[in-house]
Short mmCIF file of C-alpha atoms (C1' of nucleotides) in Angstrom, two decimals:
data_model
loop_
_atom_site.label_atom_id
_atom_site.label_comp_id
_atom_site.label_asym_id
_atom_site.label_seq_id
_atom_site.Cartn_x
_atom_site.Cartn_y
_atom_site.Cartn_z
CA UNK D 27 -21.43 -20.90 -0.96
CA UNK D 28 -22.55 -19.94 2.84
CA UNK D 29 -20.63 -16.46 2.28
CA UNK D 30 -22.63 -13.76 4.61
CA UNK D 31 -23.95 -10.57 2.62
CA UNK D 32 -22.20 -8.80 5.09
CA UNK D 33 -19.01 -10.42 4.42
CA UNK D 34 -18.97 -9.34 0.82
CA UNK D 35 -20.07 -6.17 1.51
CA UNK D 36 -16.87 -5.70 3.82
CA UNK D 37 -14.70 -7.33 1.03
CA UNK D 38 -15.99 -4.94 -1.29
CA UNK D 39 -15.90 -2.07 0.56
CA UNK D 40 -12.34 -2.64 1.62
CA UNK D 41 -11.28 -2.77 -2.14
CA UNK D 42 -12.53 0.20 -2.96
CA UNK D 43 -10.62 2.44 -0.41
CA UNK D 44 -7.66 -0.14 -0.26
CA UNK D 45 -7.13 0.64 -3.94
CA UNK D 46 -8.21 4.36 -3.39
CA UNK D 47 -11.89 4.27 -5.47
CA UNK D 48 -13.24 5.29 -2.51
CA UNK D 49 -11.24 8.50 -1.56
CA UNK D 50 -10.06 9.81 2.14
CA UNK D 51 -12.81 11.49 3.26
CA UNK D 52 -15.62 10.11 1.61
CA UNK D 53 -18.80 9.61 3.37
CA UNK D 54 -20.46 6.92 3.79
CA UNK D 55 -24.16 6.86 4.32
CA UNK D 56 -25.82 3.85 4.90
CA UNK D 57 -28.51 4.49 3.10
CA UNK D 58 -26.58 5.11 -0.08
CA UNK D 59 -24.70 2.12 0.21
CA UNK D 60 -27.55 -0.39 0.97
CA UNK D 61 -29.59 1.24 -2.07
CA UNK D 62 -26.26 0.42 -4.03
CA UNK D 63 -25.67 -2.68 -3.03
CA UNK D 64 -29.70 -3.79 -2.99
CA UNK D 65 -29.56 -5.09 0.31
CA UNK D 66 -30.72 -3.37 3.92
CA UNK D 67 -29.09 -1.64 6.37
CA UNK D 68 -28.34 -4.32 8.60
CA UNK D 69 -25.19 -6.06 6.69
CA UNK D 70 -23.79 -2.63 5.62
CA UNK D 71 -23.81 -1.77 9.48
CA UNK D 72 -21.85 -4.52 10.10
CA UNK D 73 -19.72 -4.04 7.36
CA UNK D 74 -19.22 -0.74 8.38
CA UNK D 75 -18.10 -1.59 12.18
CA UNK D 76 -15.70 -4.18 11.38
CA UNK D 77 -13.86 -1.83 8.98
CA UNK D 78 -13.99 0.92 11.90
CA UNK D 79 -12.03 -1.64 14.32
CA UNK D 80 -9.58 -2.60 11.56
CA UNK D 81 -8.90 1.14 11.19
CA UNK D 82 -10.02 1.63 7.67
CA UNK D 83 -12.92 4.39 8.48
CA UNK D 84 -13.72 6.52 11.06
CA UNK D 85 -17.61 5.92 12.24
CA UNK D 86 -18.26 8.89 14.62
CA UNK D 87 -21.31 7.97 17.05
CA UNK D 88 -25.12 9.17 15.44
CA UNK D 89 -22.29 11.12 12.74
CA UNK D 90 -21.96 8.21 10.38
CA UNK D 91 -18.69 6.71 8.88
CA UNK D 92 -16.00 8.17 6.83
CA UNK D 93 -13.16 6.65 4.45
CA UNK D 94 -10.02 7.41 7.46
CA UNK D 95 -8.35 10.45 6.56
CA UNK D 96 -4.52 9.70 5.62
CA UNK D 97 -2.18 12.51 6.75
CA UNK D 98 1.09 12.39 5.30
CA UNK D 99 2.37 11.56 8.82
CA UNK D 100 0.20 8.80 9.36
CA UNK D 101 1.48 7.76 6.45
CA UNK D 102 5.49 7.89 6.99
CA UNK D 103 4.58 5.95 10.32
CA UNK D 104 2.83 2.72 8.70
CA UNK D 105 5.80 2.88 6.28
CA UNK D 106 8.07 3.18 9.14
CA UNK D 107 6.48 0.15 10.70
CA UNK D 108 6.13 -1.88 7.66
CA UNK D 109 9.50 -1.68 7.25
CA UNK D 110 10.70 -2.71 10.93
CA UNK D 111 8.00 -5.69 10.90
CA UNK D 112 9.16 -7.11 7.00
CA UNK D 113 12.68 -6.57 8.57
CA UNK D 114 11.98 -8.88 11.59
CA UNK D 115 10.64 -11.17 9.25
CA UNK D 116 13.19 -10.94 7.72
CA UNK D 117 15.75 -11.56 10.16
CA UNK D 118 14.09 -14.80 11.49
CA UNK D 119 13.43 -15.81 7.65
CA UNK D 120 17.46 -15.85 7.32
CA UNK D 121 17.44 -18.15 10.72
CA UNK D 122 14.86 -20.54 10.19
CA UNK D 123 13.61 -20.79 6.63
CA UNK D 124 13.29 -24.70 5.41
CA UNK D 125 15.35 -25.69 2.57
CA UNK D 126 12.30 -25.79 0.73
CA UNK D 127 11.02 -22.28 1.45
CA UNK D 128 14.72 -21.13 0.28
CA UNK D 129 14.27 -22.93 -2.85
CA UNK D 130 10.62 -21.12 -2.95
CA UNK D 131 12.50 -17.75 -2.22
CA UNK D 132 14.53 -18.12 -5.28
CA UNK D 133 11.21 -18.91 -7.70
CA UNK D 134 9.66 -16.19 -6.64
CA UNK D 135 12.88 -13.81 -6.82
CA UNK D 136 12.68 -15.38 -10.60
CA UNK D 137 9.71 -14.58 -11.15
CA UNK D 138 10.26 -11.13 -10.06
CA UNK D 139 13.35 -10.95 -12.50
CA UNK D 140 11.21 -11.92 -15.70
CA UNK D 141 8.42 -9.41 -14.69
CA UNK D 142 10.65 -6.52 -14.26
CA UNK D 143 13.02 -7.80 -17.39
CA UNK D 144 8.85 -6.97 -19.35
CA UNK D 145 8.68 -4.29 -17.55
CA UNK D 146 4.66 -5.22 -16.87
CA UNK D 147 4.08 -3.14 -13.91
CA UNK D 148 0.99 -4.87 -12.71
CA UNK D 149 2.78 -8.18 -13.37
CA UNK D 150 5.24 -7.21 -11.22
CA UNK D 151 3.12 -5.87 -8.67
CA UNK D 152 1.70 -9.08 -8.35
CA UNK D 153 5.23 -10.87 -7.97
CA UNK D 154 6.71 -8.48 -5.77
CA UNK D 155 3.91 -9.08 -3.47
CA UNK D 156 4.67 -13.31 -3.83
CA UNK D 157 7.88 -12.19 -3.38
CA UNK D 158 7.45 -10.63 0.04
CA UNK D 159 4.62 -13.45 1.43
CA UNK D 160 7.40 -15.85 0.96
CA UNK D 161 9.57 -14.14 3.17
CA UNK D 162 6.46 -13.66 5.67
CA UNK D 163 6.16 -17.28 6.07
CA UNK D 164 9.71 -18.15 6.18
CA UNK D 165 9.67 -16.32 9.63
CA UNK D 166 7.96 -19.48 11.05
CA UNK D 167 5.34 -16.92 12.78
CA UNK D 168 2.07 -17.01 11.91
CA UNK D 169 0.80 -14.53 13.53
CA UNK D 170 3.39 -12.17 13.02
CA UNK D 171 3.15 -12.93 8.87
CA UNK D 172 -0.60 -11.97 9.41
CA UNK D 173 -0.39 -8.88 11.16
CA UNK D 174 2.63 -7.29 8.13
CA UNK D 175 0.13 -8.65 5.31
CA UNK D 176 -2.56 -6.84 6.75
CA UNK D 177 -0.37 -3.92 7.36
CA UNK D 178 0.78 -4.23 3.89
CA UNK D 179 -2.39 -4.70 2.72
CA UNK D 180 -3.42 -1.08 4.37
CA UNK D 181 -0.99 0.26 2.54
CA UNK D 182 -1.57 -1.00 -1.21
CA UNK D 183 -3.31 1.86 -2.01
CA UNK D 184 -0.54 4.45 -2.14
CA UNK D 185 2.23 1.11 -3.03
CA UNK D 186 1.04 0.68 -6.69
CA UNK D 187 1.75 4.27 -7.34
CA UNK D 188 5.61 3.79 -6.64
CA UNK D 189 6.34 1.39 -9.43
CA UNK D 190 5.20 4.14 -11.66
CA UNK D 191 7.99 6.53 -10.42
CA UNK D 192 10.61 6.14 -12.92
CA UNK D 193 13.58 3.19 -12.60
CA UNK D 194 11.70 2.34 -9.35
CA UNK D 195 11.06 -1.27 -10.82
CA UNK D 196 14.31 -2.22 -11.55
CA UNK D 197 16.10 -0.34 -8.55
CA UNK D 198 13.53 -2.24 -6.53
CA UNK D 199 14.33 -5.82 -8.07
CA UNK D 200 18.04 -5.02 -7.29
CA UNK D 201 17.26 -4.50 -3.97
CA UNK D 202 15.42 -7.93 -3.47
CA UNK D 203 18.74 -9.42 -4.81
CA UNK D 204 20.71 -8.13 -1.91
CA UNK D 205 17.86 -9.57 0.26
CA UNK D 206 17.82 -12.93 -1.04
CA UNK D 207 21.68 -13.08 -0.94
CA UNK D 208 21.68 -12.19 2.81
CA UNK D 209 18.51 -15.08 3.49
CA UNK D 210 20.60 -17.58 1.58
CA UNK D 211 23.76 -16.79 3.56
CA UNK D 212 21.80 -16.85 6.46
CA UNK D 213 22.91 -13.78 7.85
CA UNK D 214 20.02 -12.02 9.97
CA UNK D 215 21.72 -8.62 10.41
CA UNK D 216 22.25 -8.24 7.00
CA UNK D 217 18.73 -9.60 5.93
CA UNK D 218 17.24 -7.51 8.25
CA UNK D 219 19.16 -4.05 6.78
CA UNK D 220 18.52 -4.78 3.60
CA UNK D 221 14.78 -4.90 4.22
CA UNK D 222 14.26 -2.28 6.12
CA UNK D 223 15.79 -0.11 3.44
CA UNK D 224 13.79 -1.74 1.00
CA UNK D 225 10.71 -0.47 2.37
CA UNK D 226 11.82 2.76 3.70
CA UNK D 227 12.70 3.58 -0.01
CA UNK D 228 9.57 3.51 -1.04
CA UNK D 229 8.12 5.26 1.57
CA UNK D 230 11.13 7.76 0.83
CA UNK D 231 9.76 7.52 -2.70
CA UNK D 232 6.29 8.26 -2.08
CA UNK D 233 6.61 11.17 0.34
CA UNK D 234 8.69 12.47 -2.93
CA UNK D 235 5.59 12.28 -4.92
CA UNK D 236 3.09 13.79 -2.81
CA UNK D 237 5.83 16.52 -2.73
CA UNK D 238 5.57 17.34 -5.98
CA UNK D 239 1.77 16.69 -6.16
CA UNK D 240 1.51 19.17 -3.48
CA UNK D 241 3.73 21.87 -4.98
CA UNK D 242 2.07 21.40 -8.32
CA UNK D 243 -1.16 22.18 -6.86
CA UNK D 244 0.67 25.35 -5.13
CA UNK D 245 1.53 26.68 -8.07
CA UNK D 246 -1.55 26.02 -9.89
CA UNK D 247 -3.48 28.13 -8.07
CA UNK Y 17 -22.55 10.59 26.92
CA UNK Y 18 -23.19 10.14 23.52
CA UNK Y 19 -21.97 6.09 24.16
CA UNK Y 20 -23.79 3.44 21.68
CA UNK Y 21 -24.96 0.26 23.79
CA UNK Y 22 -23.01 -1.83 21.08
CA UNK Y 23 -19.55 0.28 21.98
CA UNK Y 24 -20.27 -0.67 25.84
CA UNK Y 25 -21.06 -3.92 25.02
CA UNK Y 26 -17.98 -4.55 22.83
CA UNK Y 27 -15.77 -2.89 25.60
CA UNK Y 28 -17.67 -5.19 28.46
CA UNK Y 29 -16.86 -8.65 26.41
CA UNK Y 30 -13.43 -7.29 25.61
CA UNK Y 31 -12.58 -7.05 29.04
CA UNK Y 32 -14.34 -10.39 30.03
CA UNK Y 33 -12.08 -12.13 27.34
CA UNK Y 34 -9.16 -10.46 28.31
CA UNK Y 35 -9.24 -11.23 31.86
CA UNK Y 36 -10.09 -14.54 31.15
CA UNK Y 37 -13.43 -14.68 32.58
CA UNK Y 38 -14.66 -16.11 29.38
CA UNK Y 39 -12.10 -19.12 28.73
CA UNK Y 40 -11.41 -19.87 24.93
CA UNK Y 41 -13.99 -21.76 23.19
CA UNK Y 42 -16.98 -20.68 25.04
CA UNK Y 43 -19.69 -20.36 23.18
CA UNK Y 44 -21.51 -16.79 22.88
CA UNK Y 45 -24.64 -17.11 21.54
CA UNK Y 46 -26.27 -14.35 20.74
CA UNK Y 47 -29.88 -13.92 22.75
CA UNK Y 48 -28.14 -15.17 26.19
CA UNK Y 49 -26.34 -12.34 25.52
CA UNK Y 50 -29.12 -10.18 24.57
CA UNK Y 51 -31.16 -11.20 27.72
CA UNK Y 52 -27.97 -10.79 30.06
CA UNK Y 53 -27.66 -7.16 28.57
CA UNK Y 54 -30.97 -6.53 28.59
CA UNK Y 55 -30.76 -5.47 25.08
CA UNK Y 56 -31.92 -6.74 21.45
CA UNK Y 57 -29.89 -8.94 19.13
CA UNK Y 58 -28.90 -5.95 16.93
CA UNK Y 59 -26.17 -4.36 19.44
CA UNK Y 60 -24.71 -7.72 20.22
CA UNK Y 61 -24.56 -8.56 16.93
CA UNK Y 62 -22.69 -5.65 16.06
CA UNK Y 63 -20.09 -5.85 19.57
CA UNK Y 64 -19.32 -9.90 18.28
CA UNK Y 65 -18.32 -8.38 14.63
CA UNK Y 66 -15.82 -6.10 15.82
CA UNK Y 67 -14.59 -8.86 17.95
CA UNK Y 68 -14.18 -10.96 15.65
CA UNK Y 69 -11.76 -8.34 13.68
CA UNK Y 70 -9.71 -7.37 16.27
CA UNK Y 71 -9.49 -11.50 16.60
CA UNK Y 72 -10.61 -11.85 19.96
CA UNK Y 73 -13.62 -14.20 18.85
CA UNK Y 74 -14.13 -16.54 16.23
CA UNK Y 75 -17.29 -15.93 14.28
CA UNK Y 76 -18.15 -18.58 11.76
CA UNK Y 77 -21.07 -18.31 9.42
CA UNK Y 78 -24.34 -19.71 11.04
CA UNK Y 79 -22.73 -21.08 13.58
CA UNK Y 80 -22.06 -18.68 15.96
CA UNK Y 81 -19.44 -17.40 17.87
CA UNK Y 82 -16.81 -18.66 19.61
CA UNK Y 83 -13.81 -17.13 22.05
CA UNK Y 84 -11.27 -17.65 20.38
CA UNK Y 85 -8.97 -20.96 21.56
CA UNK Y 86 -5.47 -20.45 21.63
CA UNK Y 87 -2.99 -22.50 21.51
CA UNK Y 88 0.28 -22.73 23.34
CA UNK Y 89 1.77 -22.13 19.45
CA UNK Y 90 -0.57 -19.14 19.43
CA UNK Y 91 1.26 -17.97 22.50
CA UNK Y 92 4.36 -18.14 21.56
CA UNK Y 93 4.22 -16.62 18.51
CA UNK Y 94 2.38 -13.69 20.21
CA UNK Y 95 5.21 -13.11 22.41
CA UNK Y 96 7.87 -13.34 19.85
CA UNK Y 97 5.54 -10.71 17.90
CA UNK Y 98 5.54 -8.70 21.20
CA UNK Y 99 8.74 -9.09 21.87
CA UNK Y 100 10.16 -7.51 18.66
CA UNK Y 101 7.81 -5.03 18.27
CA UNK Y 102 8.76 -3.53 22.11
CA UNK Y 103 12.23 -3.99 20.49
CA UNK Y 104 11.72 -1.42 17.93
CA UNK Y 105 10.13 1.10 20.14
CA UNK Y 106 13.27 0.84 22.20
CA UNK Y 107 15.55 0.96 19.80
CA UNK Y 108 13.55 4.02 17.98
CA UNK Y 109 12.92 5.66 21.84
CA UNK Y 110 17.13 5.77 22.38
CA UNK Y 111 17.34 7.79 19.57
CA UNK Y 112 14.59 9.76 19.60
CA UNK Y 113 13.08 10.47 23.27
CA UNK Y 114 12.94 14.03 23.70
CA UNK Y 115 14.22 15.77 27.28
CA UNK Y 116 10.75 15.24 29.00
CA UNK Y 117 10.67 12.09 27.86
CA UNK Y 118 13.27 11.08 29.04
CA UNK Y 119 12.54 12.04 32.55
CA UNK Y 120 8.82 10.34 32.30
CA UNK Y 121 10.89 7.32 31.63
CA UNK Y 122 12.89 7.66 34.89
CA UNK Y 123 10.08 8.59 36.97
CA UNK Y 124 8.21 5.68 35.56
CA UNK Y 125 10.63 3.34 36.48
CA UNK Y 126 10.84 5.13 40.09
CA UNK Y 127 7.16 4.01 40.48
CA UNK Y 128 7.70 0.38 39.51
CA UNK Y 129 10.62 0.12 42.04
CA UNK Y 130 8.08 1.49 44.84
CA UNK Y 131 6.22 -1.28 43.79
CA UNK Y 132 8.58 -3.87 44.08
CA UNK Y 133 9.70 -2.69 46.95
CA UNK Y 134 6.09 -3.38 48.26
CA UNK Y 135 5.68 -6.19 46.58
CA UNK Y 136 2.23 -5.22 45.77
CA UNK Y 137 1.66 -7.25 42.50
CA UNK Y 138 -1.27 -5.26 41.20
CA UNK Y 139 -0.05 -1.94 41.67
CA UNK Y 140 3.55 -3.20 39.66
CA UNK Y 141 1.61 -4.47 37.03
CA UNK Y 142 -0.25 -1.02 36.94
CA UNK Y 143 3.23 0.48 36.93
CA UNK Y 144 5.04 -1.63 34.37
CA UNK Y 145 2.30 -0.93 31.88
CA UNK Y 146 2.80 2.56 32.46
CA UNK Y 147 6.90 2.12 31.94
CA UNK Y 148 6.84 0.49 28.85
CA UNK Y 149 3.96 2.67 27.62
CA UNK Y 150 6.17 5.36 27.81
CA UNK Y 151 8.31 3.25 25.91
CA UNK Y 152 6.01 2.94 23.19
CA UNK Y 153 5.45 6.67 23.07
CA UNK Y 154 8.91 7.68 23.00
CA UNK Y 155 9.15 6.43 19.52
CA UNK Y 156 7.61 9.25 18.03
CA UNK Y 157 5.94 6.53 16.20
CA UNK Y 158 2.05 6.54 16.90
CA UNK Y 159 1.12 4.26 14.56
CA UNK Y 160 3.54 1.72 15.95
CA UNK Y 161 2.74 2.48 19.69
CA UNK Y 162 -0.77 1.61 19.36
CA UNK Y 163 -0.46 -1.45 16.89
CA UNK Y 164 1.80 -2.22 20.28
CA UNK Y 165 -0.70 -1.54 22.61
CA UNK Y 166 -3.36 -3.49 21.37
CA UNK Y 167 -1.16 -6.13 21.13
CA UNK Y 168 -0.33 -5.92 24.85
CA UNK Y 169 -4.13 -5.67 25.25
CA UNK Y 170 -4.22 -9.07 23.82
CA UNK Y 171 -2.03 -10.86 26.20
CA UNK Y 172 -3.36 -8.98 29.28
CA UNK Y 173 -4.99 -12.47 29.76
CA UNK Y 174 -1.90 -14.44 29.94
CA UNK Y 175 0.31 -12.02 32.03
CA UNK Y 176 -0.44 -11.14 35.09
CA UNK Y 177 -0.64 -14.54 35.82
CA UNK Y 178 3.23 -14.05 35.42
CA UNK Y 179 4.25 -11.98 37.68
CA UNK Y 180 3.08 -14.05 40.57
CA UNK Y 181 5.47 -16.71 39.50
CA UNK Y 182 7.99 -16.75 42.38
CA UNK Y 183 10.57 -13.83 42.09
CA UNK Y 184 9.84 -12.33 38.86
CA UNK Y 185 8.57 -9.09 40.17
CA UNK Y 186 12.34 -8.70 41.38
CA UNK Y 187 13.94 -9.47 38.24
CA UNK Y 188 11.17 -7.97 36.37
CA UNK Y 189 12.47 -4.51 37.79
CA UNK Y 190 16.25 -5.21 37.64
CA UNK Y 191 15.67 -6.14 33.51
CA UNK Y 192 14.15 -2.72 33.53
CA UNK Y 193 17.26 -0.97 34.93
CA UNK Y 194 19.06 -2.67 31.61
CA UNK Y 195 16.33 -1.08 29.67
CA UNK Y 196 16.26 2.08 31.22
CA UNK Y 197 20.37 2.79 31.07
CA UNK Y 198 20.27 1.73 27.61
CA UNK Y 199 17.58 4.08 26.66
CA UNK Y 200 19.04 7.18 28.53
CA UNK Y 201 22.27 6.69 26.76
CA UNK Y 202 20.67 6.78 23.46
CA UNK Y 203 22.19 2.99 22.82
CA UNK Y 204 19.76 2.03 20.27
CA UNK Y 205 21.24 -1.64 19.84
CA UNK Y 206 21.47 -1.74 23.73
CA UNK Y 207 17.63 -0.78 23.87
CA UNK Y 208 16.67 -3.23 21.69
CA UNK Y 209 18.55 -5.95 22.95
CA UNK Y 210 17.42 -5.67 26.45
CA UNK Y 211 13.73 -4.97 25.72
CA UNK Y 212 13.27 -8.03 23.46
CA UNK Y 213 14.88 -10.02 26.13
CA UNK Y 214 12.66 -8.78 28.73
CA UNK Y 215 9.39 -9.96 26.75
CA UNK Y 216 10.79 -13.11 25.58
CA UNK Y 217 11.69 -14.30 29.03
CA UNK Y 218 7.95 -14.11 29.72
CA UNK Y 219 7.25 -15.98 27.47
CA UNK Y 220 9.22 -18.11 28.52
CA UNK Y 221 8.40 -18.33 32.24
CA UNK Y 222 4.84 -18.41 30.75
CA UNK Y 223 5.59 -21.89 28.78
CA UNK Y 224 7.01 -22.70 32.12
CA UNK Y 225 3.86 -22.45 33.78
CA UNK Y 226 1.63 -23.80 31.17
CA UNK Y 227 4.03 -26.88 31.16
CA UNK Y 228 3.63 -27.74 34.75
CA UNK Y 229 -0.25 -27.12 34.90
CA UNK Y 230 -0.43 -29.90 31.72
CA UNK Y 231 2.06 -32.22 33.68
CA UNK Y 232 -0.10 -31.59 36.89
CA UNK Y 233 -3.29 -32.44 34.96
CA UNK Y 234 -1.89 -35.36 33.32
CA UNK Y 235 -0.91 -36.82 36.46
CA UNK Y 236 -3.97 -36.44 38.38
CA UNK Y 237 -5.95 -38.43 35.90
"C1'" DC N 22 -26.14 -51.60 18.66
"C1'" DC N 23 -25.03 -48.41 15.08
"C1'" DC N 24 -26.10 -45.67 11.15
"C1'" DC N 25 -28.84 -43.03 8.24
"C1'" DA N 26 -33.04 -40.33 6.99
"C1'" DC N 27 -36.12 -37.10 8.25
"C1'" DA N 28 -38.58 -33.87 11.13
"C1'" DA N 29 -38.43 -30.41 14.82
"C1'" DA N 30 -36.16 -26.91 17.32
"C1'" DA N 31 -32.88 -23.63 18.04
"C1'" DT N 32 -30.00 -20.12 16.17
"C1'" DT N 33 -28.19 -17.07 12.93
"C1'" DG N 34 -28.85 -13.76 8.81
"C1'" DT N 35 -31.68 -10.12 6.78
"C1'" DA N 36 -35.38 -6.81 6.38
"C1'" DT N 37 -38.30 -3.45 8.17
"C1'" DA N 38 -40.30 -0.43 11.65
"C1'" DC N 39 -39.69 2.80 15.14
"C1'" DA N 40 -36.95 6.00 18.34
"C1'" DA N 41 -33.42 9.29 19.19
"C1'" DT N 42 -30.16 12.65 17.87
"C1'" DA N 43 -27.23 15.85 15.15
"C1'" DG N 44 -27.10 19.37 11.66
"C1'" DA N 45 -29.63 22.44 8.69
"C1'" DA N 46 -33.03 25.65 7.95
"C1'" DT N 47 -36.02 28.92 9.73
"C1'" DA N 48 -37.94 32.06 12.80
"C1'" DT N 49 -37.40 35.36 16.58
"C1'" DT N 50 -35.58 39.09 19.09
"C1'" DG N 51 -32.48 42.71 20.44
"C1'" DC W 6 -28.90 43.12 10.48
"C1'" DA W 7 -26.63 39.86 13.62
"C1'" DA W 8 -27.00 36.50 16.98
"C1'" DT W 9 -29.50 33.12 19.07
"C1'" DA W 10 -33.40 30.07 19.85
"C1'" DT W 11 -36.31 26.74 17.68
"C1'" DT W 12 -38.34 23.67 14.58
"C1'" DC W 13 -37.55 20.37 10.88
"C1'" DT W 14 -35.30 17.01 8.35
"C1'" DA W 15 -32.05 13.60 7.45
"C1'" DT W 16 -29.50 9.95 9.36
"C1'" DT W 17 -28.06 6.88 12.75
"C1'" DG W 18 -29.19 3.57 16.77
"C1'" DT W 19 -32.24 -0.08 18.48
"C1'" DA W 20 -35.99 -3.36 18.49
"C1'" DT W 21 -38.72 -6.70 16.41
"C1'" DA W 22 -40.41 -9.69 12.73
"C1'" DC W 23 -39.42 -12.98 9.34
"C1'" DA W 24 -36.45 -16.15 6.44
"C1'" DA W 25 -32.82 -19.43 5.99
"C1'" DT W 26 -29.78 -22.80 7.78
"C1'" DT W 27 -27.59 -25.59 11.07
"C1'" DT W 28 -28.05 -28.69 14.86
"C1'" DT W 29 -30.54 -31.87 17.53
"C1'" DG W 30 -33.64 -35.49 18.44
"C1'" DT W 31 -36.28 -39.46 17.04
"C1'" DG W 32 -37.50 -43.57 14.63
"C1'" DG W 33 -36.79 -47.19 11.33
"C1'" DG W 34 -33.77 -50.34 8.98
"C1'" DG W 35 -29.60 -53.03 8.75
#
DNA sequence: CCCCACAAAATTGTATACAATAGAATATTG
DNA sequence: CAATATTCTATTGTATACAATTTTGTGGGG
């Protein structure tokens, strides 16, 4: 395996504020992090800048690097564009997916159905994001499916926390049958809608839950 | 200035790639660089990595670095990307532009029809970034505008060769009128529509071109 | 003449040493 | 005592040294 240190170290580091170990905020001293990971400085700087350009920390010049700070506009915004790019992908999915990929569309829409029928959240985290890829690549755009999984990706963090919110799971499986109707059918305008609700929902859904979050703490004090 | 050499350097390759100076598949290795900077390995180093995230370079493990070739498959998919992405700012800007906006946007197409009128390619191209920036902004989306931007960053490269191509500059401005009615009437679909259509055709006109310099250097052999 | 093995050279990956700067702590002055 | 100037420390930015690996070049065998 010819994997670079600094590669892993980038992997790793991702993770941990992709799935929200590593909080808003944090700092992130090099130091700490090469004592950590028992390597020098040199592959956690370079860890460190290529998160910076893909937007994941904030590195300040001779100030060192922070986990990117997440205001709840920032946040409605990436939904808001999630939900416009999975719709385009959508739309051209409905135009141009192979008979195949259709056939792929309905396994994974399975799939979906038994996880949710179990009602194994992280299983159906898992399929939901199959789910999704498959309509990626059905656009026939490469580099359009790469930019909305990275995008996606960005996002994971505050995603897992939706299925959590009560009846999300099986409101959200419903909604991916109205999507895979409108892909089979072919019709782009309706594929398109349905998607872009899908998303919005849940950004809907989350700005509901940092509501409360916030007015709990309100109260609290 | 509190500028890091690696920053300038990143910026200085950026714009070398982007302008095509360096053509796709050149090699970069790293202590020409170093030597041409008049710097050590460690800034370069650190430029190439960001590079290589924002995908501008290809950086494989002990191998070096490469600009990153694209293809003509590349392209297009780019421009498709492009192309709905300026879609959704348009369509979000007709519903959303505020008052001032809305008068930047007029005075912005003012400028580009001095240009034409001039035919001064450079200062159009100046001018049309600025229009559809203001596009971009008008969606009250920043996250969206800049994932936008950086696209159109990307294909710098590939179009201002366009506009030289024999009468586009004309119809270049009148497919902004389209745009610019559509917006000011608040027709989202309109918006869309005609902005989408606007990229595409470059890419388009931009297969054009590619196909005749391939014929051209098939024949000469 | 081609192919493979092996050695040499060039190049990247990592560690460490040193320089420069920002922020904290301390001293100084009105 | 407050405000400001000044040192001091911690941390980042850069350079260089060393290790590891890929690529290149050369020679022998088929």
């Amino acid at each position: 395996m010819a994997e670079r240190i600094a590669d892993h170290l980038r992997k790793a580091l991702e993770d941990e504020i992709v799935t929200g170990r590593l909080a808003p905020g944090t700092r992130l001293d090099e130091v700490s992090l090469a004592t950590r990971f028992d390597v020098s400085r040199t592959p956690i700087r370079e860890a460190l800048h290529q998160l910076s350009t893909s937007g994941l920390i904030e590195l300040r010049p001779r100030r060192g690097a922070i986990v990117t700070p997440v205001t709840t506009e920032d946040l409605v915004e990436m939904f808001e564009t999630m939900a416009e790019m999975e719709a385009v992908c959508g739309r051209l999915a409905a135009r141009r997916m192979t008979d195949d990929e259709r056939r792929g569309l309905l396994d994974a829409h399975e799939a979906c159905r038994l996880a949710a029928e179990t009602e194994d959240i992280e299983l159906y985290y898992e399929r939901n994001v199959d789910f999704h890829r498959v309509i990626y690549t059905g656009s026939q755009n490469g580099f359009l499916a790469n930019e909305v999984r990275q995008l996606r990706r960005r996002l994971q963090a505050y995603r897992r926390l939706q299925l959590r919110v009560r009846g999300r799971m099986s409101s959200s499986f419903a909604e991916h049958e109205a999507i895979v109707e409108a892909i089979m059918a072919g019709e782009e305008v309706r594929a398109e809608e349905a998607l872009r609700a899908h998303i919005m929902i849940q950004g809907e859904r989350f700005n509901d839950l940092l509501m409360s979050v916030n007015s709990l703490k309100k109260s609290g004090e």
